[in-house]
Short mmCIF file of C-alpha atoms and ligand atoms in Angstrom, two decimals:
data_model
loop_
_atom_site.label_atom_id
_atom_site.label_comp_id
_atom_site.label_asym_id
_atom_site.label_seq_id
_atom_site.Cartn_x
_atom_site.Cartn_y
_atom_site.Cartn_z
CA UNK A 1 -22.20 -8.80 45.07
CA UNK A 2 -18.51 -7.86 44.97
CA UNK A 3 -18.50 -7.71 41.17
CA UNK A 4 -21.63 -5.49 41.19
CA UNK A 5 -20.08 -3.14 43.75
CA UNK A 6 -16.79 -2.66 41.92
CA UNK A 7 -18.54 -2.43 38.54
CA UNK A 8 -20.08 0.90 39.68
CA UNK A 9 -16.54 2.10 40.39
CA UNK A 10 -15.38 1.14 36.87
CA UNK A 11 -13.36 -1.84 37.95
CA UNK A 12 -13.49 -5.40 36.76
CA UNK A 13 -11.62 -8.56 37.79
CA UNK A 14 -8.80 -9.67 35.55
CA UNK A 15 -9.31 -13.33 36.46
CA UNK A 16 -12.60 -13.44 34.51
CA UNK A 17 -11.09 -12.14 31.27
CA UNK A 18 -7.43 -13.12 31.36
CA UNK A 19 -7.90 -16.09 29.05
CA UNK A 20 -9.48 -13.85 26.37
CA UNK A 21 -6.87 -11.11 26.71
CA UNK A 22 -3.78 -13.27 26.62
CA UNK A 23 -4.42 -16.20 24.34
CA UNK A 24 -1.96 -19.04 23.82
CA UNK A 25 -2.16 -18.38 20.07
CA UNK A 26 -3.44 -15.45 17.98
CA UNK A 27 -7.22 -15.30 17.65
CA UNK A 28 -8.52 -13.36 14.68
CA UNK A 29 -11.99 -12.41 13.57
CA UNK A 30 -10.68 -12.32 9.99
CA UNK A 31 -11.92 -14.82 7.47
CA UNK A 32 -10.24 -15.75 4.19
CA UNK A 33 -12.14 -14.29 1.25
CA UNK A 34 -11.44 -13.48 -2.42
CA UNK A 35 -13.03 -10.47 -4.11
CA UNK A 36 -13.30 -10.90 -7.90
CA UNK A 37 -12.23 -7.89 -9.94
CA UNK A 38 -15.01 -8.35 -12.52
CA UNK A 39 -17.62 -8.06 -9.74
CA UNK A 40 -15.86 -5.11 -8.09
CA UNK A 41 -15.48 -3.43 -11.48
CA UNK A 42 -19.18 -3.77 -12.34
CA UNK A 43 -20.18 -2.24 -8.99
CA UNK A 44 -17.66 0.56 -9.42
CA UNK A 45 -18.93 1.41 -12.90
CA UNK A 46 -22.41 1.66 -11.37
CA UNK A 47 -21.02 3.90 -8.60
CA UNK A 48 -19.44 6.00 -11.38
CA UNK A 49 -22.93 6.79 -12.65
CA UNK A 50 -24.19 7.73 -9.19
CA UNK A 51 -21.52 10.01 -7.72
CA UNK A 52 -18.50 11.93 -9.06
CA UNK A 53 -15.00 11.52 -7.65
CA UNK A 54 -15.10 15.13 -6.48
CA UNK A 55 -18.49 14.77 -4.74
CA UNK A 56 -17.32 11.59 -3.04
CA UNK A 57 -13.87 13.11 -2.29
CA UNK A 58 -12.66 9.59 -3.06
CA UNK A 59 -14.95 7.27 -5.03
CA UNK A 60 -14.08 4.00 -3.38
CA UNK A 61 -15.85 0.76 -2.55
CA UNK A 62 -14.42 -0.61 0.68
CA UNK A 63 -13.53 -4.30 0.75
CA UNK A 64 -14.85 -5.48 4.12
CA UNK A 65 -13.70 -8.73 5.61
CA UNK A 66 -16.75 -11.01 6.07
CA UNK A 67 -15.73 -11.55 9.71
CA UNK A 68 -15.34 -7.80 10.39
CA UNK A 69 -18.36 -6.24 8.66
CA UNK A 70 -19.15 -2.63 9.50
CA UNK A 71 -15.58 -1.87 10.57
CA UNK A 72 -14.10 -0.78 7.20
CA UNK A 73 -11.34 -3.38 7.57
CA UNK A 74 -10.00 -6.02 5.19
CA UNK A 75 -7.89 -7.46 8.01
CA UNK A 76 -7.65 -6.53 11.68
CA UNK A 77 -4.89 -4.03 10.94
CA UNK A 78 -5.64 -2.92 7.35
CA UNK A 79 -8.20 -1.01 5.37
CA UNK A 80 -8.57 -1.75 1.63
CA UNK A 81 -10.80 -0.43 -1.12
CA UNK A 82 -10.98 -0.07 -4.88
CA UNK A 83 -11.00 3.43 -6.34
CA UNK A 84 -12.30 4.63 -9.69
CA UNK A 85 -11.30 7.90 -11.37
CA UNK A 86 -13.17 8.51 -14.63
CA UNK A 87 -11.80 10.52 -17.57
CA UNK A 88 -11.72 14.23 -16.75
CA UNK A 89 -12.27 13.68 -13.01
CA UNK A 90 -10.24 14.86 -10.05
CA UNK A 91 -10.02 13.63 -6.47
CA UNK A 92 -9.22 16.83 -4.54
CA UNK A 93 -6.03 17.46 -2.55
CA UNK A 94 -6.03 16.46 1.11
CA UNK A 95 -3.70 14.94 3.69
CA UNK A 96 -4.00 12.78 6.77
CA UNK A 97 -1.98 10.87 9.32
CA UNK A 98 -2.95 7.55 7.69
CA UNK A 99 -0.51 6.23 5.05
CA UNK A 100 -1.78 4.86 1.75
CA UNK A 101 -0.45 2.45 -0.84
CA UNK A 102 -1.94 1.74 -4.23
CA UNK A 103 -1.72 -1.12 -6.73
CA UNK A 104 -2.97 -0.14 -10.16
CA UNK A 105 -5.55 -2.64 -11.44
CA UNK A 106 -6.61 -1.14 -14.77
CA UNK A 107 -5.76 1.88 -16.87
CA UNK A 108 -2.74 3.89 -17.85
CA UNK A 109 -1.85 7.54 -17.55
CA UNK A 110 -3.98 8.89 -14.71
CA UNK A 111 -1.87 10.60 -12.08
CA UNK A 112 -1.37 10.98 -8.38
CA UNK A 113 0.42 14.04 -7.07
CA UNK A 114 2.29 13.68 -3.78
CA UNK A 115 4.18 16.47 -2.04
CA UNK A 116 4.51 18.58 -5.18
CA UNK A 117 5.42 15.79 -7.62
CA UNK A 118 3.13 14.03 -10.10
CA UNK A 119 3.48 10.39 -11.00
CA UNK A 120 1.73 8.87 -13.99
CA UNK A 121 0.25 5.51 -13.03
CA UNK A 122 0.18 2.33 -15.14
CA UNK A 123 -1.18 -1.16 -14.65
CA UNK A 124 0.78 -3.00 -11.95
CA UNK A 125 2.51 0.07 -10.52
CA UNK A 126 2.93 0.31 -6.75
CA UNK A 127 2.41 3.89 -5.57
CA UNK A 128 2.71 5.23 -2.03
CA UNK A 129 1.32 8.23 -0.18
CA UNK A 130 3.15 8.69 3.13
CA UNK A 131 1.42 10.04 6.25
CA UNK A 132 0.60 13.79 6.13
CA UNK A 133 1.65 14.11 2.46
CA UNK A 134 -0.66 16.27 0.37
CA UNK A 135 -2.14 14.10 -2.37
CA UNK A 136 -4.67 14.38 -5.18
CA UNK A 137 -5.54 12.31 -8.22
CA UNK A 138 -6.63 13.18 -11.74
CA UNK A 139 -7.42 11.33 -14.94
CA UNK A 140 -6.70 13.20 -18.16
CA UNK A 141 -6.88 10.04 -20.29
CA UNK A 142 -9.99 8.80 -22.09
CA UNK A 143 -10.33 5.55 -20.13
CA UNK A 144 -11.40 4.80 -16.55
CA UNK A 145 -8.63 4.08 -14.03
CA UNK A 146 -9.02 1.57 -11.20
CA UNK A 147 -6.64 0.87 -8.36
CA UNK A 148 -6.55 -0.91 -5.02
CA UNK A 149 -5.98 1.33 -2.00
CA UNK A 150 -4.50 -0.04 1.22
CA UNK A 151 -4.35 2.21 4.29
CA UNK A 152 -3.18 1.73 7.86
CA UNK A 153 -6.46 3.22 9.16
CA UNK A 154 -7.01 0.58 11.89
CA UNK A 155 -3.47 1.08 13.25
CA UNK A 156 -3.88 4.86 13.38
CA UNK A 157 -7.35 4.54 14.97
CA UNK A 158 -5.97 2.14 17.56
CA UNK A 159 -3.58 4.92 18.62
CA UNK A 160 -6.33 7.62 18.48
CA UNK A 161 -4.09 9.49 16.06
CA UNK A 162 -6.35 10.50 13.14
CA UNK A 163 -5.83 14.02 11.79
CA UNK A 164 -6.81 15.23 8.33
CA UNK A 165 -7.27 18.42 6.41
CA UNK A 166 -8.17 19.53 2.90
CA UNK A 167 -6.17 21.95 0.79
CA UNK A 168 -9.33 23.59 -0.57
CA UNK A 169 -8.05 23.00 -4.13
CA UNK A 170 -8.58 20.21 -6.65
CA UNK A 171 -4.86 19.93 -7.29
CA UNK A 172 -1.83 20.91 -5.25
CA UNK A 173 0.88 23.14 -6.80
CA UNK A 174 3.46 21.09 -8.72
CA UNK A 175 7.00 22.02 -7.70
CA UNK A 176 9.07 19.06 -8.94
CA UNK A 177 9.30 17.43 -12.39
CA UNK A 178 7.53 14.10 -12.93
CA UNK A 179 10.02 11.30 -12.33
CA UNK A 180 12.33 13.28 -10.02
CA UNK A 181 12.01 10.96 -7.01
CA UNK A 182 12.71 7.93 -9.24
CA UNK A 183 15.74 9.69 -10.72
CA UNK A 184 17.03 10.58 -7.25
CA UNK A 185 16.38 7.32 -5.43
CA UNK A 186 15.40 4.65 -7.98
CA UNK A 187 18.83 3.59 -9.29
CA UNK A 188 20.72 2.78 -6.06
CA UNK A 189 21.70 6.42 -5.88
CA UNK A 190 20.56 9.25 -3.65
CA UNK A 191 21.21 12.97 -3.36
CA UNK A 192 24.24 13.82 -1.24
CA UNK A 193 22.14 15.65 1.31
CA UNK A 194 19.25 13.15 1.53
CA UNK A 195 17.91 12.92 5.06
CA UNK A 196 17.11 9.52 6.51
CA UNK A 197 13.41 8.74 6.87
CA UNK A 198 11.37 5.70 7.89
CA UNK A 199 9.16 6.35 4.85
CA UNK A 200 10.38 5.77 1.30
CA UNK A 201 11.02 8.89 -0.81
CA UNK A 202 9.94 6.97 -3.96
CA UNK A 203 6.38 7.78 -5.07
CA UNK A 204 6.07 5.01 -7.62
CA UNK A 205 7.66 1.60 -8.02
CA UNK A 206 6.88 1.02 -11.72
CA UNK A 207 5.65 -2.44 -12.67
CA UNK A 208 7.91 -2.74 -15.71
CA UNK A 209 10.97 -2.54 -13.42
CA UNK A 210 9.54 -4.93 -10.80
CA UNK A 211 8.53 -7.40 -13.49
CA UNK A 212 11.96 -7.20 -15.11
CA UNK A 213 13.58 -8.18 -11.79
CA UNK A 214 11.16 -11.04 -11.24
CA UNK A 215 11.65 -12.35 -14.79
CA UNK A 216 15.45 -12.24 -14.34
CA UNK A 217 15.08 -14.28 -11.14
CA UNK A 218 12.76 -16.73 -12.87
CA UNK A 219 15.39 -17.30 -15.58
CA UNK A 220 18.25 -17.74 -13.14
CA UNK A 221 17.18 -18.68 -9.60
CA UNK A 222 15.09 -21.45 -8.09
CA UNK A 223 11.77 -20.29 -6.63
CA UNK A 224 11.17 -20.42 -2.90
CA UNK A 225 8.92 -23.48 -2.38
CA UNK A 226 6.38 -21.37 -0.47
CA UNK A 227 6.73 -17.86 -1.92
CA UNK A 228 7.83 -18.43 -5.51
CA UNK A 229 9.92 -15.47 -6.67
CA UNK A 230 9.17 -12.67 -4.25
CA UNK A 231 10.72 -9.24 -3.74
CA UNK A 232 9.87 -6.68 -1.07
CA UNK A 233 9.20 -3.04 -1.85
CA UNK A 234 11.87 -1.23 0.13
CA UNK A 235 12.70 2.20 1.44
CA UNK A 236 16.05 2.96 -0.26
CA UNK A 237 17.05 5.15 2.70
CA UNK A 238 17.17 2.34 5.25
CA UNK A 239 16.33 -0.97 3.54
CA UNK A 240 13.08 -1.20 5.53
CA UNK A 241 9.56 -1.39 4.16
CA UNK A 242 8.39 1.37 1.81
CA UNK A 243 5.77 2.26 4.44
CA UNK A 244 6.63 1.02 7.93
CA UNK A 245 3.05 0.17 8.98
CA UNK A 246 2.27 -1.99 5.94
CA UNK A 247 4.87 -4.37 4.54
CA UNK A 248 4.51 -4.92 0.80
CA UNK A 249 5.99 -7.30 -1.74
CA UNK A 250 5.51 -8.46 -5.32
CA UNK A 251 5.37 -12.17 -5.97
CA UNK A 252 5.62 -14.28 -9.11
CA UNK A 253 4.24 -17.81 -8.92
CA UNK A 254 5.17 -20.23 -11.67
CA UNK A 255 2.28 -21.55 -13.73
CA UNK A 256 0.79 -24.65 -12.11
CA UNK A 257 2.71 -24.19 -8.86
CA UNK A 258 1.05 -24.63 -5.49
CA UNK A 259 2.37 -23.50 -2.13
CA UNK A 260 2.24 -25.49 1.11
CA UNK A 261 0.40 -24.02 4.10
C1 1HN B 1 -7.71 8.39 0.79
O1 1HN B 1 -7.08 9.55 1.02
C2 1HN B 1 -7.62 7.80 -0.48
O2 1HN B 1 -6.19 9.47 -1.34
C3 1HN B 1 -8.24 6.60 -0.71
O3 1HN B 1 -6.96 8.02 -2.70
C4 1HN B 1 -8.95 5.97 0.26
C5 1HN B 1 -9.80 5.93 2.53
C6 1HN B 1 -9.93 6.50 3.74
C7 1HN B 1 -9.30 7.70 4.03
C8 1HN B 1 -8.55 8.34 3.08
C9 1HN B 1 -6.87 8.48 -1.56
C10 1HN B 1 -9.07 6.56 1.53
C11 1HN B 1 -8.44 7.77 1.80
#
């Protein structure tokens, strides 16, 4: 009777839920699952025949964790999807409070523009789009381009902090030469007047450079027994993660190696 009475007043007893709120160990609805690129690719090619990148705004198939279906989440805190931009297509300019990262899965030469600078994307590149940065994509090559998107959508939703707007244009004005951010920040150098930021000023961490570092380590250093040779993508301004809400790293595992749990 007490519970019924207080329920009408929007109150509920802690002692009935405490054990579910504060658990002795993390409890996750996530389940381990592997998506195969050949299956994703086939579905994306089909999607390519059904809707254009422009019509879709972003032509993406969301990877939904089997334990979290219907929530657009790959883990409790992350969204992921695979995006296809066909030759001649554009994904129009917009911005939002969610941050995005991209790992290129197939293709070479399509571009992303971020905050007035274009970066040409190649297989294996790691590309970031910080929160509230204008961004658009285009593919002027003659081959389809696929990449994996990761966004901090669940974190931003948790804080009720989603804002977005469109530029009303396919492409934003380009105000900086391609490669400028890499020239400024990619060689352990930075402009004299660079302001500190918790988000990396680098748009693209090219795979050829990351691979070169990993190969040098493989030749000269023992692998970590669990992680192999692993390097984090960093923000050169403060040594933190490239995007603070989603830590990222690139990892090389020796052929035949297994890692302990
Ligand atoms: C977005 O802006 C992109 O810019 C991809 O490529 C996926 C998923 C949800 C919200 C915004 C992109 C997205 C997204």
